[in-house]
mmCIF file of C-alpha atoms in Angstrom:
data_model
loop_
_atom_site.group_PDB
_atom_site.id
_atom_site.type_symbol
_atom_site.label_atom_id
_atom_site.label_comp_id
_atom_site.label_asym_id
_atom_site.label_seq_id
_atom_site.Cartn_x
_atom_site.Cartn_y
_atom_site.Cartn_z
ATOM 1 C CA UNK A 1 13.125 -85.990 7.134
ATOM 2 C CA UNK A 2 11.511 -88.818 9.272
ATOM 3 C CA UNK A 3 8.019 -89.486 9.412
ATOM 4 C CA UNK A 4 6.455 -91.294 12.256
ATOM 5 C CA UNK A 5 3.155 -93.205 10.967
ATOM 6 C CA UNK A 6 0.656 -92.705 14.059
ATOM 7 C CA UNK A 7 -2.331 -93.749 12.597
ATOM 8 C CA UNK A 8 -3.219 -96.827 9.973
ATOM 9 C CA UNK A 9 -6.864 -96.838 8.285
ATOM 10 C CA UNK A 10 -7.273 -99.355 6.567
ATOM 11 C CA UNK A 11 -10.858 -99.540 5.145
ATOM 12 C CA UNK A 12 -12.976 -101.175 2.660
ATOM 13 C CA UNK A 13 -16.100 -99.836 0.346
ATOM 14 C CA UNK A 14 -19.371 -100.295 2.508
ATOM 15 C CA UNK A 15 -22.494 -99.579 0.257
ATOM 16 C CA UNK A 16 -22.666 -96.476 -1.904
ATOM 17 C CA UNK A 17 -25.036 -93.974 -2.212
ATOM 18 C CA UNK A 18 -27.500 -94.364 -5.069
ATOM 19 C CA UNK A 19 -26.687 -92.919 -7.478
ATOM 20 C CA UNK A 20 -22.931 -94.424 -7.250
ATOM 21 C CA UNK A 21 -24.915 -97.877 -7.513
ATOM 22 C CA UNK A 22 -27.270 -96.691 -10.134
ATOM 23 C CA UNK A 23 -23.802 -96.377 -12.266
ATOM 24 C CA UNK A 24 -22.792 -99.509 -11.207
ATOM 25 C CA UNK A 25 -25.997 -101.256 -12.024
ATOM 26 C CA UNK A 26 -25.581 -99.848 -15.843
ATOM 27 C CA UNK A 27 -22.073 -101.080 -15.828
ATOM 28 C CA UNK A 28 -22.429 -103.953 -14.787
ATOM 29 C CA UNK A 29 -25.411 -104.836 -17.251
ATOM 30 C CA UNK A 30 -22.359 -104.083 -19.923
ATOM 31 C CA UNK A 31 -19.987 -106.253 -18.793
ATOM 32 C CA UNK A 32 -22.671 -108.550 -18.506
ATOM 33 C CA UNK A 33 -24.002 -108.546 -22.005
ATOM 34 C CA UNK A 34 -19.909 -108.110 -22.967
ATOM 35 C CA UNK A 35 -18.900 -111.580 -21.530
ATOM 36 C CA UNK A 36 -21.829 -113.357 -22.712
ATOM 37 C CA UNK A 37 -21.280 -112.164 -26.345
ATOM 38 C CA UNK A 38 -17.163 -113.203 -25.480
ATOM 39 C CA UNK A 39 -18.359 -116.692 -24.321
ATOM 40 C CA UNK A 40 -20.423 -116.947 -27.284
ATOM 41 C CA UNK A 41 -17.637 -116.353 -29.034
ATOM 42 C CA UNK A 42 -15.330 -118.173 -27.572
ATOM 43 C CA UNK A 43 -17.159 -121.435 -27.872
ATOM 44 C CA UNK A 44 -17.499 -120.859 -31.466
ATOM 45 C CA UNK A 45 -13.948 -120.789 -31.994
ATOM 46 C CA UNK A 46 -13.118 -123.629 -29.676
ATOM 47 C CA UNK A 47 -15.384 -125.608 -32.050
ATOM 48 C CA UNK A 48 -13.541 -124.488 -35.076
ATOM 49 C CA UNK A 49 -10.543 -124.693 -33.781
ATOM 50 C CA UNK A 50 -11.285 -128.571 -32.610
ATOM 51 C CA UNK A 51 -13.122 -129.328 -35.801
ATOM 52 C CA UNK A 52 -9.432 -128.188 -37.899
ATOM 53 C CA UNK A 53 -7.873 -130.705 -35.554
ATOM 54 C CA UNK A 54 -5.892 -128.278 -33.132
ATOM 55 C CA UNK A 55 -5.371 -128.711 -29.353
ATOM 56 C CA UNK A 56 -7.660 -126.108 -27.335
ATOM 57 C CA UNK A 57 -6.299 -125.740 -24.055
ATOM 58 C CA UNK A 58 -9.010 -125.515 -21.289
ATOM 59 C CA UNK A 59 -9.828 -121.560 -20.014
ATOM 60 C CA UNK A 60 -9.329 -120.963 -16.556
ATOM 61 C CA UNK A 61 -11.796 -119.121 -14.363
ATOM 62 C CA UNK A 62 -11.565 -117.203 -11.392
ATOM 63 C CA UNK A 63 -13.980 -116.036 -8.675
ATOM 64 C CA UNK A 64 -13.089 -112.641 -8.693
ATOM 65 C CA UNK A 65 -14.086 -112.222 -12.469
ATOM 66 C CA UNK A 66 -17.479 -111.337 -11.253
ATOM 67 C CA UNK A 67 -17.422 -107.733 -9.698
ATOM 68 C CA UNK A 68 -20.237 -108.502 -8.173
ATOM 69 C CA UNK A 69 -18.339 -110.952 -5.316
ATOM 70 C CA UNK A 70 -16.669 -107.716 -3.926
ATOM 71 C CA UNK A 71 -19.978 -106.160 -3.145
ATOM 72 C CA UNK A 72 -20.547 -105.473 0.416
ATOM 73 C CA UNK A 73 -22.458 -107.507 2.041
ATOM 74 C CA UNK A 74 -21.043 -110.578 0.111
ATOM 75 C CA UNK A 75 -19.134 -113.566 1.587
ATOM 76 C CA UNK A 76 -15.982 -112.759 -0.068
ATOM 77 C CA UNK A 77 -15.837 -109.323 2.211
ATOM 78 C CA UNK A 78 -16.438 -111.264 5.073
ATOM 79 C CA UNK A 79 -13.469 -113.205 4.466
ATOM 80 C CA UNK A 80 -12.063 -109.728 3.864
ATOM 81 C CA UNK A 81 -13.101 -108.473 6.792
ATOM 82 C CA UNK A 82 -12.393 -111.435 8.696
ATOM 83 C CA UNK A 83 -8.672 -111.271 7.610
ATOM 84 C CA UNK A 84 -7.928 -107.652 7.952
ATOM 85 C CA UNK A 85 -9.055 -107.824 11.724
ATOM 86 C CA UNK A 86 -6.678 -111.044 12.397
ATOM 87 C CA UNK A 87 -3.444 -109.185 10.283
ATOM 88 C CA UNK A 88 -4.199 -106.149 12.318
ATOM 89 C CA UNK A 89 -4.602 -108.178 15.707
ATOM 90 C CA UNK A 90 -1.662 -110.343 15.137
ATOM 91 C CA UNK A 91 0.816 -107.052 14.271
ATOM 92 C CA UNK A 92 -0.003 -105.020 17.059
ATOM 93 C CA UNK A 93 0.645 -107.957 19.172
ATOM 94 C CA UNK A 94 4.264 -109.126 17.996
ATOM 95 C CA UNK A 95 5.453 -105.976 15.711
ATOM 96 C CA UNK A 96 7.157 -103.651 17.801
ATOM 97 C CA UNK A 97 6.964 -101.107 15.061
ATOM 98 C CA UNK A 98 3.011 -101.011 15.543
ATOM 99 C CA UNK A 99 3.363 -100.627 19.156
ATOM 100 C CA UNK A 100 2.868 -96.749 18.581
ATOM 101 C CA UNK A 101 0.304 -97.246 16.090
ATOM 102 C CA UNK A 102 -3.369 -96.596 16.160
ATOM 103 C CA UNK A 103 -5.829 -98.720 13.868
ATOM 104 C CA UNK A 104 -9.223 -97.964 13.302
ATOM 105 C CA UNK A 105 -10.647 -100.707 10.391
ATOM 106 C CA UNK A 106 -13.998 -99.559 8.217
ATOM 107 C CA UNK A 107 -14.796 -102.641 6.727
ATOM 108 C CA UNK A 108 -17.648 -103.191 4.344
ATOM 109 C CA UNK A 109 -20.446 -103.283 6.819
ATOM 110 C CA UNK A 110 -19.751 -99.263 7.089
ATOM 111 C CA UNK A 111 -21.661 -97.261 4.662
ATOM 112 C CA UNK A 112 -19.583 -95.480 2.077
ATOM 113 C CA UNK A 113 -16.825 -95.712 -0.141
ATOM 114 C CA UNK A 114 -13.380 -96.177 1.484
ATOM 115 C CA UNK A 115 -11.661 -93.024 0.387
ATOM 116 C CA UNK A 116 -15.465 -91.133 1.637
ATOM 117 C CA UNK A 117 -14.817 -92.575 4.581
ATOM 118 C CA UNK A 118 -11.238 -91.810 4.833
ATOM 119 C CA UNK A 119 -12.154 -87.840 4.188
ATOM 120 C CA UNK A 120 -14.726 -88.004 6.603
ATOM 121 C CA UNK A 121 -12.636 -89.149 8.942
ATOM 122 C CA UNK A 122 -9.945 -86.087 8.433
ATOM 123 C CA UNK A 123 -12.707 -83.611 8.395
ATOM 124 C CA UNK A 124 -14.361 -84.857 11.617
ATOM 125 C CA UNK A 125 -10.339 -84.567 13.116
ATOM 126 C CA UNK A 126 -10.090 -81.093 11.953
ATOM 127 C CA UNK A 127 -13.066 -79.553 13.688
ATOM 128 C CA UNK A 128 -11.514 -80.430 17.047
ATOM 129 C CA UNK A 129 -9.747 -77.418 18.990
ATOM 130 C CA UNK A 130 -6.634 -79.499 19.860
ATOM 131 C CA UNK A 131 -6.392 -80.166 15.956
ATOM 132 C CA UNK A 132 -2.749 -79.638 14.928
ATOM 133 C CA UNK A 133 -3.019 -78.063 11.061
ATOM 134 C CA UNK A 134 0.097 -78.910 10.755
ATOM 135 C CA UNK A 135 -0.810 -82.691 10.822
ATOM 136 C CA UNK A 136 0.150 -84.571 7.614
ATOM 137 C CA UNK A 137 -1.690 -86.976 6.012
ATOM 138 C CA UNK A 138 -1.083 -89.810 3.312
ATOM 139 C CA UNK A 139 -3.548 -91.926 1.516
ATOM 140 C CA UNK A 140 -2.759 -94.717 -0.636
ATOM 141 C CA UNK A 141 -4.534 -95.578 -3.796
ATOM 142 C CA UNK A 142 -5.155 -95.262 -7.475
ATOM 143 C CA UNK A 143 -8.433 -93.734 -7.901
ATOM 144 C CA UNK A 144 -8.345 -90.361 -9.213
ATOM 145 C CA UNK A 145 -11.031 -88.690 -7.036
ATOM 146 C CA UNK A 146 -8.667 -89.134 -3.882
ATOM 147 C CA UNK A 147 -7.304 -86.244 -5.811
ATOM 148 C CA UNK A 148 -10.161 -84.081 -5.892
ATOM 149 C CA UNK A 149 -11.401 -85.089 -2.356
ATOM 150 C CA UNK A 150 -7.708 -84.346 -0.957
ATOM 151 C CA UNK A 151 -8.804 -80.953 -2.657
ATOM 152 C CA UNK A 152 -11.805 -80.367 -1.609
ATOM 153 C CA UNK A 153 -10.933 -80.735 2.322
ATOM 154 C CA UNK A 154 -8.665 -78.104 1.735
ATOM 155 C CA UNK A 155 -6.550 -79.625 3.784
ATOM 156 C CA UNK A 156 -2.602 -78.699 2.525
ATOM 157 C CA UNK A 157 -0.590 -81.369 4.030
ATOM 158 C CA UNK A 158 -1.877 -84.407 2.163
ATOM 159 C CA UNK A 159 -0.154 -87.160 0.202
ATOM 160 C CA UNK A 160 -1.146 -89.592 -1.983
ATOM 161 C CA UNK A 161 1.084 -92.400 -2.531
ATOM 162 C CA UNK A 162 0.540 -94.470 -5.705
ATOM 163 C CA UNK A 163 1.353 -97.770 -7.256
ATOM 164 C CA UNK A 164 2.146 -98.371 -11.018
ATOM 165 C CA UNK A 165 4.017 -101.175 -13.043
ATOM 166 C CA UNK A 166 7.012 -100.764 -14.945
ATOM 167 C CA UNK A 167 6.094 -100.402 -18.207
ATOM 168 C CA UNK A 168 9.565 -100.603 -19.268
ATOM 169 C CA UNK A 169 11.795 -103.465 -19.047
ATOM 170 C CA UNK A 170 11.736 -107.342 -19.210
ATOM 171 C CA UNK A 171 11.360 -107.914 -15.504
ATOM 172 C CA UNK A 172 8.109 -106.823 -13.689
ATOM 173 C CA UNK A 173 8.673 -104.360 -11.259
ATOM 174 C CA UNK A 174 6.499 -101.937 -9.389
ATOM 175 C CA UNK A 175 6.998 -98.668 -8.265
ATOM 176 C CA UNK A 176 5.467 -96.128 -5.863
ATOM 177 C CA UNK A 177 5.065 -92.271 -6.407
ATOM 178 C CA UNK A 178 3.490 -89.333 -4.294
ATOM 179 C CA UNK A 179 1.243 -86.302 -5.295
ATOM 180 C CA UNK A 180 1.788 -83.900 -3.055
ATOM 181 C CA UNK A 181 -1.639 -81.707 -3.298
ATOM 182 C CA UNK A 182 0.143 -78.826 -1.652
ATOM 183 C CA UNK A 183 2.202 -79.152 -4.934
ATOM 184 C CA UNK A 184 -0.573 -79.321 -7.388
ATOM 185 C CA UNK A 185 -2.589 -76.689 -5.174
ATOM 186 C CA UNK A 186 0.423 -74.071 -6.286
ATOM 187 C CA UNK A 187 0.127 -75.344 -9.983
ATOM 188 C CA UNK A 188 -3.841 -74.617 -9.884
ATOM 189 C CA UNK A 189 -3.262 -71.823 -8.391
ATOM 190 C CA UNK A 190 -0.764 -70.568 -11.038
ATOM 191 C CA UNK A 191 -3.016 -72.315 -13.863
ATOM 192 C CA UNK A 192 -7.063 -70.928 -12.828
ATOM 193 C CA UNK A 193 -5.476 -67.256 -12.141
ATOM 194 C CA UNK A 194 -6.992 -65.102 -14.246
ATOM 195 C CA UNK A 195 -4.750 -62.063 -15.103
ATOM 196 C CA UNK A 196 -5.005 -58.324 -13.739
ATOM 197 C CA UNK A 197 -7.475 -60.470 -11.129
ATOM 198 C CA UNK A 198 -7.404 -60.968 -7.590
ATOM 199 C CA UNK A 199 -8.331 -63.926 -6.657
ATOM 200 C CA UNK A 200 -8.961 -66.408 -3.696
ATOM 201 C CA UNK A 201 -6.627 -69.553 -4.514
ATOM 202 C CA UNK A 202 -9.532 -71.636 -1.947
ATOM 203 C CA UNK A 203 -12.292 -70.475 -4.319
ATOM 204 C CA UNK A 204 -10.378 -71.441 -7.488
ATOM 205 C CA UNK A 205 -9.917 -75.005 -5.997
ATOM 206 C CA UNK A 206 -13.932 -75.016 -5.644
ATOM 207 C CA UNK A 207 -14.690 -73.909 -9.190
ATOM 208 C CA UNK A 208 -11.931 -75.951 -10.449
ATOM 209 C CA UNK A 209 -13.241 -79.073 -8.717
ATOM 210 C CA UNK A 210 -16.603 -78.245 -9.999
ATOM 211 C CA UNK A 211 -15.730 -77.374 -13.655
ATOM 212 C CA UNK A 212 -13.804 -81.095 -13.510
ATOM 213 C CA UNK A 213 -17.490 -82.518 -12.852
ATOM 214 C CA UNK A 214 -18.809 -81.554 -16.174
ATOM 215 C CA UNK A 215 -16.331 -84.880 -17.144
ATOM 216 C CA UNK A 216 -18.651 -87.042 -15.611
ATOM 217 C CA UNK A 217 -17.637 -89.365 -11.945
ATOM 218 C CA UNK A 218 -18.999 -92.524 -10.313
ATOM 219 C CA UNK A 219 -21.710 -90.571 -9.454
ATOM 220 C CA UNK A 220 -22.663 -88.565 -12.611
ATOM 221 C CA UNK A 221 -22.707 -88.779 -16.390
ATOM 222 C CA UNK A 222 -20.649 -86.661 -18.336
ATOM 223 C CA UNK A 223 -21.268 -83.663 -20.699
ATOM 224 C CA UNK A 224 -20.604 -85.879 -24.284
ATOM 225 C CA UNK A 225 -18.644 -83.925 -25.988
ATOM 226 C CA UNK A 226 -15.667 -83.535 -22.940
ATOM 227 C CA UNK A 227 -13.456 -86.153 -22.766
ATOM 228 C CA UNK A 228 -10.526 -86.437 -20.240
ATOM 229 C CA UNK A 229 -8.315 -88.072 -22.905
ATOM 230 C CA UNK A 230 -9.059 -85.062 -25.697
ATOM 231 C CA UNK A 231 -7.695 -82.622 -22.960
ATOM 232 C CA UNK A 232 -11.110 -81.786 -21.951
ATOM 233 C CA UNK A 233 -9.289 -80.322 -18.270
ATOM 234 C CA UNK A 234 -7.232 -78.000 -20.070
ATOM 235 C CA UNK A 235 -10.158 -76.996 -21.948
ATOM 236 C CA UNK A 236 -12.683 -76.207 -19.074
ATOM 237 C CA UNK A 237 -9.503 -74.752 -17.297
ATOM 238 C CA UNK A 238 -9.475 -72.153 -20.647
ATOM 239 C CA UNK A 239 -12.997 -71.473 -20.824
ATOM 240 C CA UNK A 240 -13.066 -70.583 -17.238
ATOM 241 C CA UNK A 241 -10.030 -68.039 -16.835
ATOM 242 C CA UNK A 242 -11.151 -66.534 -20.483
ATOM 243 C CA UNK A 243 -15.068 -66.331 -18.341
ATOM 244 C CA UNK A 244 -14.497 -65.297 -15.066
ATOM 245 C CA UNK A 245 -14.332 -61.847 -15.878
ATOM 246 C CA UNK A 246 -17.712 -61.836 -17.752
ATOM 247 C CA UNK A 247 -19.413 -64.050 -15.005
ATOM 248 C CA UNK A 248 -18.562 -61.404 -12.432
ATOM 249 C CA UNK A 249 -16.940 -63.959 -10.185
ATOM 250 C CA UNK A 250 -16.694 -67.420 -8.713
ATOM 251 C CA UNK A 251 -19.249 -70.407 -9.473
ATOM 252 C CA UNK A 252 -19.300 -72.208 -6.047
ATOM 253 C CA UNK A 253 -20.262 -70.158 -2.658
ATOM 254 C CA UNK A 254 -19.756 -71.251 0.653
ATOM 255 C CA UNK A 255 -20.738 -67.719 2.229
ATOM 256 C CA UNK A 256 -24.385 -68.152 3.216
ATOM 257 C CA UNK A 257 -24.234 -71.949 4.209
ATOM 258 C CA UNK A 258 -24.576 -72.819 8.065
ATOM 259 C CA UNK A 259 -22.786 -75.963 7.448
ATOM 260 C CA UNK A 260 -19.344 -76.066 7.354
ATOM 261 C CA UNK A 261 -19.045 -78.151 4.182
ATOM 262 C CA UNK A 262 -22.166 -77.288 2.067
ATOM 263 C CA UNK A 263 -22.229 -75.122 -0.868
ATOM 264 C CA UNK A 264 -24.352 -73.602 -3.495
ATOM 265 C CA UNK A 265 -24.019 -72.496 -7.279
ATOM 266 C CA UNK A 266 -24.451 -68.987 -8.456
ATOM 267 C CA UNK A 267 -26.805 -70.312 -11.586
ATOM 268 C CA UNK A 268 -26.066 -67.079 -13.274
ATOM 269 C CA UNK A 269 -22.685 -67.616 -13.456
ATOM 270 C CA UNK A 270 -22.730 -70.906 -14.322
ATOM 271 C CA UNK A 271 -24.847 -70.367 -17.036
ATOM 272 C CA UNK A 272 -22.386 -67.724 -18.414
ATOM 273 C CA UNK A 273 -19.786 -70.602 -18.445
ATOM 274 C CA UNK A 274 -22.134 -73.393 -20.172
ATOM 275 C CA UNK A 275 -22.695 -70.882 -23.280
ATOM 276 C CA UNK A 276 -19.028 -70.114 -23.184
ATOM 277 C CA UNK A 277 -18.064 -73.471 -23.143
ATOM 278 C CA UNK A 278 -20.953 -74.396 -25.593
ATOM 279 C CA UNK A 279 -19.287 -72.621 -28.406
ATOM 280 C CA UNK A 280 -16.293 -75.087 -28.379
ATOM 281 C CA UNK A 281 -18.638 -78.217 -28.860
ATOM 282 C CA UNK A 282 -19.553 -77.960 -32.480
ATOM 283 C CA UNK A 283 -15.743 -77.707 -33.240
ATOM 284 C CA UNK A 284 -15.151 -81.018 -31.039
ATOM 285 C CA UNK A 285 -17.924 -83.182 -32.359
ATOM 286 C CA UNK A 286 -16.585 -81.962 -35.917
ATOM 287 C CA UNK A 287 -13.054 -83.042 -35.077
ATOM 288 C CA UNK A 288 -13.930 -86.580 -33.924
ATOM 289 C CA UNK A 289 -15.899 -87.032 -37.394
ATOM 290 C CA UNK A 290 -13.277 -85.876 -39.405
ATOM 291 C CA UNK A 291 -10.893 -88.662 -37.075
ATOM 292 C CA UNK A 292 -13.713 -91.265 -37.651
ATOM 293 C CA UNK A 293 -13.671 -90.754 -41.014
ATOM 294 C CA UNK A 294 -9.838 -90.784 -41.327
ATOM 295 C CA UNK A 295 -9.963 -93.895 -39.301
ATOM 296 C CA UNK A 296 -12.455 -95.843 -41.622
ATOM 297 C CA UNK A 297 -10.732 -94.631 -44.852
ATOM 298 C CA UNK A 298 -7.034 -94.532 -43.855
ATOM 299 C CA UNK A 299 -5.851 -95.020 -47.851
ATOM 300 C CA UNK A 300 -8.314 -91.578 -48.800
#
């Protein structure tokens, strides 16, 4: 199969909404307080190390240690800025294979996080009557909520293509892999079913989405006892399918919304699911002591 590239958007974060920089704020506070406690540090040791006689070699530093640089409105995404617009300028002008390529550039002087804007941008497409929905789309990037927004637009034909090192092998190499979210829509679909149910596979990608909140994103905290890397997804996925039944249906409602995109949450429901999912935390927060403690006396 060939696929023709008509469209390039290349884009870069413009300034978040608050509560996105809120998280940031806290974060970078952290990192903060980290690298002056690891300068501290390191001083002391250079000290030691020169006091025993032995050759310290010089650290090197870097501009782009300090997040902060890549903010928006800095003068490091000006540069950025400044460089995308001449790389895009100069291929359209001598690449024949951009000659049937359109480019529209967000740079950091538009509002909202580059993959936002990216959805935005499909969403706005789709509400046009000469809208093809057979139109494919792939987005490149590493950030896992490109997964859930792909999701959430419902859109089927969407591709993420992603970048990853070898982690094998002497030689660094990098190598590029695509989730297909029609793909993982079928595996959702097949994994949020609850049995003898019918159910709307659309609505299952809402609750799902929803559910995957409780982990916590760039723009909330998370519930502490669910981790992502103690299987906390498989976990909400349980809780849910074992639920639905006794919550009488689906969490998220788009029925009596006007706009296209809003929903609301059937508190009832949801509140069905919390003491549900409540029952399983006591039996978490006792497992991580009991790997604490194994942890801090490995020889008991």
């Amino acid at each position: 199969m060939i696929c023709i590239i008509h469209l390039q958007i290349p884009t870069a974060d413009g300034v978040a909404p608050m509560s996105k920089m809120t998280k940031l704020q806290q974060r970078y506070f952290k990192t903060a307080k980290y690298r002056a406690d690891s300068e501290a540090e390191a001083i002391l040791l250079t000290e030691i190390f020169r006091a025993q006689g032995k050759e310290v070699m010089p650290r090197d530093t870097y501009e782009l240690q300090n997040p902060v640089v890549k903010m928006p409105g800095t003068e490091f995404m000006e540069k950025i800025s400044a460089a995308l617009e001449y790389f895009i300028h100069e291929r359209l002008n001598t690449d024949p294979e951009w000659k049937d390529i359109k480019v529209i550039l967000s740079d950091a002087n538009v509002p909202g996080e580059g993959e936002h804007k990216i959805m935005s941008f499909i969403r706005a497409q789709r509400s046009m009557e000469n809208y093809d929905p057979n139109t494919r789309h792939c987005l490149h990037g590493h950030d896992a909520d490109l997964i859930m927004l792909a999701l959430a637009s419902h859109e089927v034909h969407i591709s993420i293509l992603r970048e990853f090192d070898n982690p094998n092998g002497r030689i660094p190499a990098r190598f590029y892999q695509f989730v297909d979210i029609w793909v993982l829509r079928e595996y959702l679909e097949l994994e949020m079913k609850t049995p003898g149910c019918k159910q709307d596979t659309e609505r299952l990608i809402d609750d799902f989405i929803f559910i995957c909140f409780l982990t916590g994103n760039d723009f909330i905290p998370r519930i502490p006892s669910l981790e992502i890397n103690e299987f906390a997804v498989d976990l909400l996925i349980e809780v849910y399918k074992t639920t639905f039944n006794k919550m009488g249906g689906y969490m998220v409602n788009t029925d009596k919304i006007k706009d296209k995109y809003g929903v609301y949450l059937e508190v009832t429901r949801l509140e069905k699911f919390f003491h549900e999912l409540s029952l399983c935390e006591e039996k978490i927060l006792l497992k991580r002591y009991e790997l604490q403690e194994v942890c801090y006396h490995p020889c008991q």
